PDB file of C-alpha atoms in Angstrom:
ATOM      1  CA  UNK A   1     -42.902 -16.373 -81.049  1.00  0.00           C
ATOM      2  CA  UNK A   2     -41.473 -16.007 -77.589  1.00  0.00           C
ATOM      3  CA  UNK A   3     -38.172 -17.680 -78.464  1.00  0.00           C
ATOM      4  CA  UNK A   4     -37.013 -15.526 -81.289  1.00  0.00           C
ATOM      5  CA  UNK A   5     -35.212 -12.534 -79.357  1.00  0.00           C
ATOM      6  CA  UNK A   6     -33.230  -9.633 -80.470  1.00  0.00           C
ATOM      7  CA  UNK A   7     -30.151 -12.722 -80.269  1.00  0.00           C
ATOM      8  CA  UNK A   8     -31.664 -15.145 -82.541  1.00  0.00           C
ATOM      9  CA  UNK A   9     -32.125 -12.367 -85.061  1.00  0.00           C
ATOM     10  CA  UNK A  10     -28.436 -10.981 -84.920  1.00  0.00           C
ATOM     11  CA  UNK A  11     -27.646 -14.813 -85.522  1.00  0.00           C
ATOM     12  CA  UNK A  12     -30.151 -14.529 -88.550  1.00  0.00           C
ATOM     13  CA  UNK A  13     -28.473 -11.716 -89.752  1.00  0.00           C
ATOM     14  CA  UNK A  14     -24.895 -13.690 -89.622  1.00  0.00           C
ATOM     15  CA  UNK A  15     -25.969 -16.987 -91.200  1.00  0.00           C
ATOM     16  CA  UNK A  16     -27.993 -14.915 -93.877  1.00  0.00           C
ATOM     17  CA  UNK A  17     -24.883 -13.104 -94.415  1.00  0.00           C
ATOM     18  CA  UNK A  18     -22.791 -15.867 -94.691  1.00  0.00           C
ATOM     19  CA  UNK A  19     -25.445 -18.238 -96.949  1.00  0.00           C
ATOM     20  CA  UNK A  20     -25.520 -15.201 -99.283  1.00  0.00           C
ATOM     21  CA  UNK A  21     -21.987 -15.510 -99.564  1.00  0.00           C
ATOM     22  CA  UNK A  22     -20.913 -18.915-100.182  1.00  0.00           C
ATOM     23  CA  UNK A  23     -24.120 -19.297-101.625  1.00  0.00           C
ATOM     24  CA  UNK A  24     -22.971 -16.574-104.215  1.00  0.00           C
ATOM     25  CA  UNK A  25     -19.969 -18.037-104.515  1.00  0.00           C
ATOM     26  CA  UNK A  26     -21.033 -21.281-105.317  1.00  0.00           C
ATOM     27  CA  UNK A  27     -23.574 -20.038-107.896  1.00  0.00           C
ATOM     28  CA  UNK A  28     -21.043 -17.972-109.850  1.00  0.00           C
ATOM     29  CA  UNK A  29     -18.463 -20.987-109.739  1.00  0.00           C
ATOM     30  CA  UNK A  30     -21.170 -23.903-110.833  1.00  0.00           C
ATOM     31  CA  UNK A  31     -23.528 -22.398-112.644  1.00  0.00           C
ATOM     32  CA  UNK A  32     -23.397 -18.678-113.977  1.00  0.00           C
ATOM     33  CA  UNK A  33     -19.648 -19.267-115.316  1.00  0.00           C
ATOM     34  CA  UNK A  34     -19.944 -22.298-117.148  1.00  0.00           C
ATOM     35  CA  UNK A  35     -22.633 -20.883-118.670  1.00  0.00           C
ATOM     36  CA  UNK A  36     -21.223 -17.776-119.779  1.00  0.00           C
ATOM     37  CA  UNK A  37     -18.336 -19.543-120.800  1.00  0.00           C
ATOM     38  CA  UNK A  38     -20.360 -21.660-122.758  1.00  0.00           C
ATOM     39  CA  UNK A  39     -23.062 -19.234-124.633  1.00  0.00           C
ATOM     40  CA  UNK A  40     -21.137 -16.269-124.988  1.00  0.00           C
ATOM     41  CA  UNK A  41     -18.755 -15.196-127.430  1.00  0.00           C
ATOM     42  CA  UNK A  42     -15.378 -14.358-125.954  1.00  0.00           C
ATOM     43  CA  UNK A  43     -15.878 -10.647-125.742  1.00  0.00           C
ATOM     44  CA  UNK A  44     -19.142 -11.125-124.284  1.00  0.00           C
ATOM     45  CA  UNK A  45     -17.984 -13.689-122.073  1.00  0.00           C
ATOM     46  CA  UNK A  46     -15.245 -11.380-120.424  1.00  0.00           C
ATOM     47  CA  UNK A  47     -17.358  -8.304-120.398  1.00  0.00           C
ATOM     48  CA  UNK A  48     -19.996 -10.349-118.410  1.00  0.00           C
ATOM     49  CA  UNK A  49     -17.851 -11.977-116.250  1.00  0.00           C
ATOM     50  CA  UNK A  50     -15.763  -8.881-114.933  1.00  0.00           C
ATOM     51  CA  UNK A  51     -19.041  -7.209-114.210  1.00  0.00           C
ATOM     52  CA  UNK A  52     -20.781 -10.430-112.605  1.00  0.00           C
ATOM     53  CA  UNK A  53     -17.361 -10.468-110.599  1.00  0.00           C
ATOM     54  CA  UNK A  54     -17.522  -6.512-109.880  1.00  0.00           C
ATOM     55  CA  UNK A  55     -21.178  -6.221-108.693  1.00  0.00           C
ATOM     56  CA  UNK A  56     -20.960  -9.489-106.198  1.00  0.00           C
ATOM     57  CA  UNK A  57     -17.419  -7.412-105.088  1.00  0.00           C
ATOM     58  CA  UNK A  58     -19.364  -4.247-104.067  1.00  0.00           C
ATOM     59  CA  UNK A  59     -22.492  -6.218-102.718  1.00  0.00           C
ATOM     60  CA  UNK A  60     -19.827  -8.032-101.062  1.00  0.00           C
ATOM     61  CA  UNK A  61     -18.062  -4.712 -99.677  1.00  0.00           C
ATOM     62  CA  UNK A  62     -20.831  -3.097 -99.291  1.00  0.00           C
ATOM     63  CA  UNK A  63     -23.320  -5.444 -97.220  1.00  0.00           C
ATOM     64  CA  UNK A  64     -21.675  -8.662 -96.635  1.00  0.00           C
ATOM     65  CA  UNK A  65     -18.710  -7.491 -94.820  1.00  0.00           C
ATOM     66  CA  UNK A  66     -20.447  -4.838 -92.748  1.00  0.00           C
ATOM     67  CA  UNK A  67     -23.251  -7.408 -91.424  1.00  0.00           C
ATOM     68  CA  UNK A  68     -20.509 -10.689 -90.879  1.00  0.00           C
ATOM     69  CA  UNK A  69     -18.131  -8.079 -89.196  1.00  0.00           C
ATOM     70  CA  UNK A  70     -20.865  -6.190 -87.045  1.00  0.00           C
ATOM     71  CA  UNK A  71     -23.129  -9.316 -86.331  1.00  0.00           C
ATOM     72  CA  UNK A  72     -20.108 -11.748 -85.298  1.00  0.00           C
ATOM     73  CA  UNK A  73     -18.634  -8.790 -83.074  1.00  0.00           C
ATOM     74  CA  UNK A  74     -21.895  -8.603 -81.255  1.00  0.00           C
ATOM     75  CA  UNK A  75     -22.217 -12.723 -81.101  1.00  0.00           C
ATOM     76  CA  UNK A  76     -18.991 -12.797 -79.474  1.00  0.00           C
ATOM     77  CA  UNK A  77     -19.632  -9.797 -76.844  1.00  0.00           C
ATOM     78  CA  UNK A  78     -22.703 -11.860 -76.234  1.00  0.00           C
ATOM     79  CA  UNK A  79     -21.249 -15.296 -75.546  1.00  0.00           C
ATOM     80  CA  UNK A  80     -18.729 -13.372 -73.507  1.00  0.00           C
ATOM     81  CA  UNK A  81     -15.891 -14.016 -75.458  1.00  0.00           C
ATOM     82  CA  UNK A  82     -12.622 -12.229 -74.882  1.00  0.00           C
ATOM     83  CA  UNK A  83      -8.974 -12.480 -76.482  1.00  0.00           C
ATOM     84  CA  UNK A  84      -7.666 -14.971 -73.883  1.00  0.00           C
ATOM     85  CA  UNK A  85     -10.613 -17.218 -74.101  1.00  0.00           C
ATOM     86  CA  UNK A  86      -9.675 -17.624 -77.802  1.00  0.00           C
ATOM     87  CA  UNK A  87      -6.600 -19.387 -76.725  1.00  0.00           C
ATOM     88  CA  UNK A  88      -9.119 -21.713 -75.049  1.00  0.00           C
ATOM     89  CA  UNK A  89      -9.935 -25.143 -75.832  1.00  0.00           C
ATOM     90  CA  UNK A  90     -12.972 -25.851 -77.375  1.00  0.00           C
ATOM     91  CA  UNK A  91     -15.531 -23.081 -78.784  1.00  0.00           C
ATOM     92  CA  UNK A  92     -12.708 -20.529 -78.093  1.00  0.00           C
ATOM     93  CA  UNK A  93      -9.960 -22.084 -80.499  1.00  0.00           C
ATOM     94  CA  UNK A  94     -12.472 -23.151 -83.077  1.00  0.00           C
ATOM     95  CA  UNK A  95     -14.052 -19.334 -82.880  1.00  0.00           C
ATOM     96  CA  UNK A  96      -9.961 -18.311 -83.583  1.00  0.00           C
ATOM     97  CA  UNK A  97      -9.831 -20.936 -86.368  1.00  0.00           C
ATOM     98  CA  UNK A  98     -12.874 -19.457 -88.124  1.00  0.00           C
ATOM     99  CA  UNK A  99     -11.825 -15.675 -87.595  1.00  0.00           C
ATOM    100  CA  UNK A 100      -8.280 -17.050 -88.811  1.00  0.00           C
ATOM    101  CA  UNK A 101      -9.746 -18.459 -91.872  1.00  0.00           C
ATOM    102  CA  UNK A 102     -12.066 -15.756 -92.808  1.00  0.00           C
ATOM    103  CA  UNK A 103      -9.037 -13.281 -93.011  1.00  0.00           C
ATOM    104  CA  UNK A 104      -7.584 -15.213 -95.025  1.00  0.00           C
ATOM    105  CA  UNK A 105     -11.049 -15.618 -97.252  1.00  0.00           C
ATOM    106  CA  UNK A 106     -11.103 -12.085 -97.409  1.00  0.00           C
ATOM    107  CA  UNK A 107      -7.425 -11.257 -98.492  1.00  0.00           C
ATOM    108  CA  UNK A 108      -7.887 -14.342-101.362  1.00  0.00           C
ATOM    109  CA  UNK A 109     -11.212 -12.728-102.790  1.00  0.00           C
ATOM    110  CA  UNK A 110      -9.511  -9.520-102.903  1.00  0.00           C
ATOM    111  CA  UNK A 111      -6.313 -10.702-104.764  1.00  0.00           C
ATOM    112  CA  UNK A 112      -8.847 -12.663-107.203  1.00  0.00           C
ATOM    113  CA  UNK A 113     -10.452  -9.089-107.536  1.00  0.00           C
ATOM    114  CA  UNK A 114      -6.369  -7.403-108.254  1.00  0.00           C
ATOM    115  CA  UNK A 115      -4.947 -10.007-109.816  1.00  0.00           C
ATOM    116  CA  UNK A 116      -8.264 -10.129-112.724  1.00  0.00           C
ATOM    117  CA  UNK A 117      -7.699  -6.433-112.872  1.00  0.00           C
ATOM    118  CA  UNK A 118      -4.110  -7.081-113.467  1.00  0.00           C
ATOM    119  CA  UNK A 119      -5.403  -9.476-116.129  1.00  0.00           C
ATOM    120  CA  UNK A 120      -3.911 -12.375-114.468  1.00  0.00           C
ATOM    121  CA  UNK A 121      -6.518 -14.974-114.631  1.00  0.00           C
ATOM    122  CA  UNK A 122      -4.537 -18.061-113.535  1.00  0.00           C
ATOM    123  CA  UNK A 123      -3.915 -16.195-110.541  1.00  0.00           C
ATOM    124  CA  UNK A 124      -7.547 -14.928-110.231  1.00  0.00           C
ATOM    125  CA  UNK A 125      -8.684 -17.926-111.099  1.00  0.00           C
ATOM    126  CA  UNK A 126      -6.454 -20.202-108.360  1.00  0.00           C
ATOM    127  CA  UNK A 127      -7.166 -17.359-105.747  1.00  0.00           C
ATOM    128  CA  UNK A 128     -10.846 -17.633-106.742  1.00  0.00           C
ATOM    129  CA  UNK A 129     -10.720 -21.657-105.715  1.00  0.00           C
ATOM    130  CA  UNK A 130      -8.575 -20.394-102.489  1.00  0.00           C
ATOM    131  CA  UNK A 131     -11.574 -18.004-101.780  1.00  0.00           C
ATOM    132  CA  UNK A 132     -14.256 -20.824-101.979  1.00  0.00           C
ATOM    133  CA  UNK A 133     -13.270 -23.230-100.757  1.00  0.00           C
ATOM    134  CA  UNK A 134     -11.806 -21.477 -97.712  1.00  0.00           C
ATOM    135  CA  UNK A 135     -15.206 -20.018 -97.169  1.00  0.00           C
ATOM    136  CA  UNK A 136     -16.692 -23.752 -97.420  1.00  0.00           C
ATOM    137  CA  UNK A 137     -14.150 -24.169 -94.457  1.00  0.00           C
ATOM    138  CA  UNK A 138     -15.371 -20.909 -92.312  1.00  0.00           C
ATOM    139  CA  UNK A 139     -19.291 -22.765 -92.527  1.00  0.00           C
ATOM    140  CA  UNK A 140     -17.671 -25.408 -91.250  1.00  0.00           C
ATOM    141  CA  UNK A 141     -16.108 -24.259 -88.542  1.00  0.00           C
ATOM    142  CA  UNK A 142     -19.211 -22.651 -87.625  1.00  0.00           C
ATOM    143  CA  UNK A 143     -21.754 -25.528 -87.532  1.00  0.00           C
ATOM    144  CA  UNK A 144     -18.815 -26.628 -84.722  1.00  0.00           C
ATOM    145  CA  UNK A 145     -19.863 -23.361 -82.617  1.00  0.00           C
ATOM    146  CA  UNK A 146     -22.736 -23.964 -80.151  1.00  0.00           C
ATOM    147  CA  UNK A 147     -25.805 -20.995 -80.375  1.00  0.00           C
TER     148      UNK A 147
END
């Protein structure tokens, strides 16, 4: 029990973060969806769906973002990691590359949540994918970064 510090459990905190989220992600997209679209009558369906869609939204608003934003700030401050050395090769330009893509993550799963309000659902649907996948990219990126 000696090696698990207060560091390994902020790191915890991010991967558990981010596991919930793609993790969510993934389960709405392959599994509670399909399902929905298949055993529910169309009303049903849509009601279901917008509130499946509203509650991960808040949890996401609500806990997600807090703990990724707060636990990767402190992970950085830790490894020391300041603007310039983002320009830097190696674990500095794939740390920019993540925080790049998880803006964008962020800005597509909050047009999927406008443009479904708008009832656009090609667009909610397409920024939905955009979302995903992107976050499938941010994971990536961060099996790249050393502990």
């Amino acid at each position: 029990m000696d090696t698990v510090t207060w560091w390994s459990v902020v790191r915890f905190l991010h991967v558990a973060g981010a596991a919930l989220w793609v993790g969510g992600q993934l389960a709405l997209t392959l599994v509670i969806l399909p399902l929905a679209r298949r055993m529910l009558a169309p009303d049903a369906k849509d009601r279901f769906t917008a509130e499946a869609g509203r509650r991960f939204g808040i949890l996401t608003g609500a806990l997600f973002l807090p703990v990724q934003l707060g636990t990767g700030w402190a992970l950085a401050w830790h490894k020391g990691v300041t603007w310039a050395s983002l320009a830097e090769p190696g674990y500095g330009r794939t740390l920019a590359t993540k925080l790049g893509l998880f803006v964008l993550v962020m800005l597509a799963a909050a047009g999927h949540g406008m443009a479904h309000a708008k009832h656009r659902p090609d667009l909610a649907r397409s920024l939905a994918v955009l979302s995903l996948v992107g976050s499938l990219g941010v994971v990536l990126l961060a099996t790249a970064l050393p502990a």
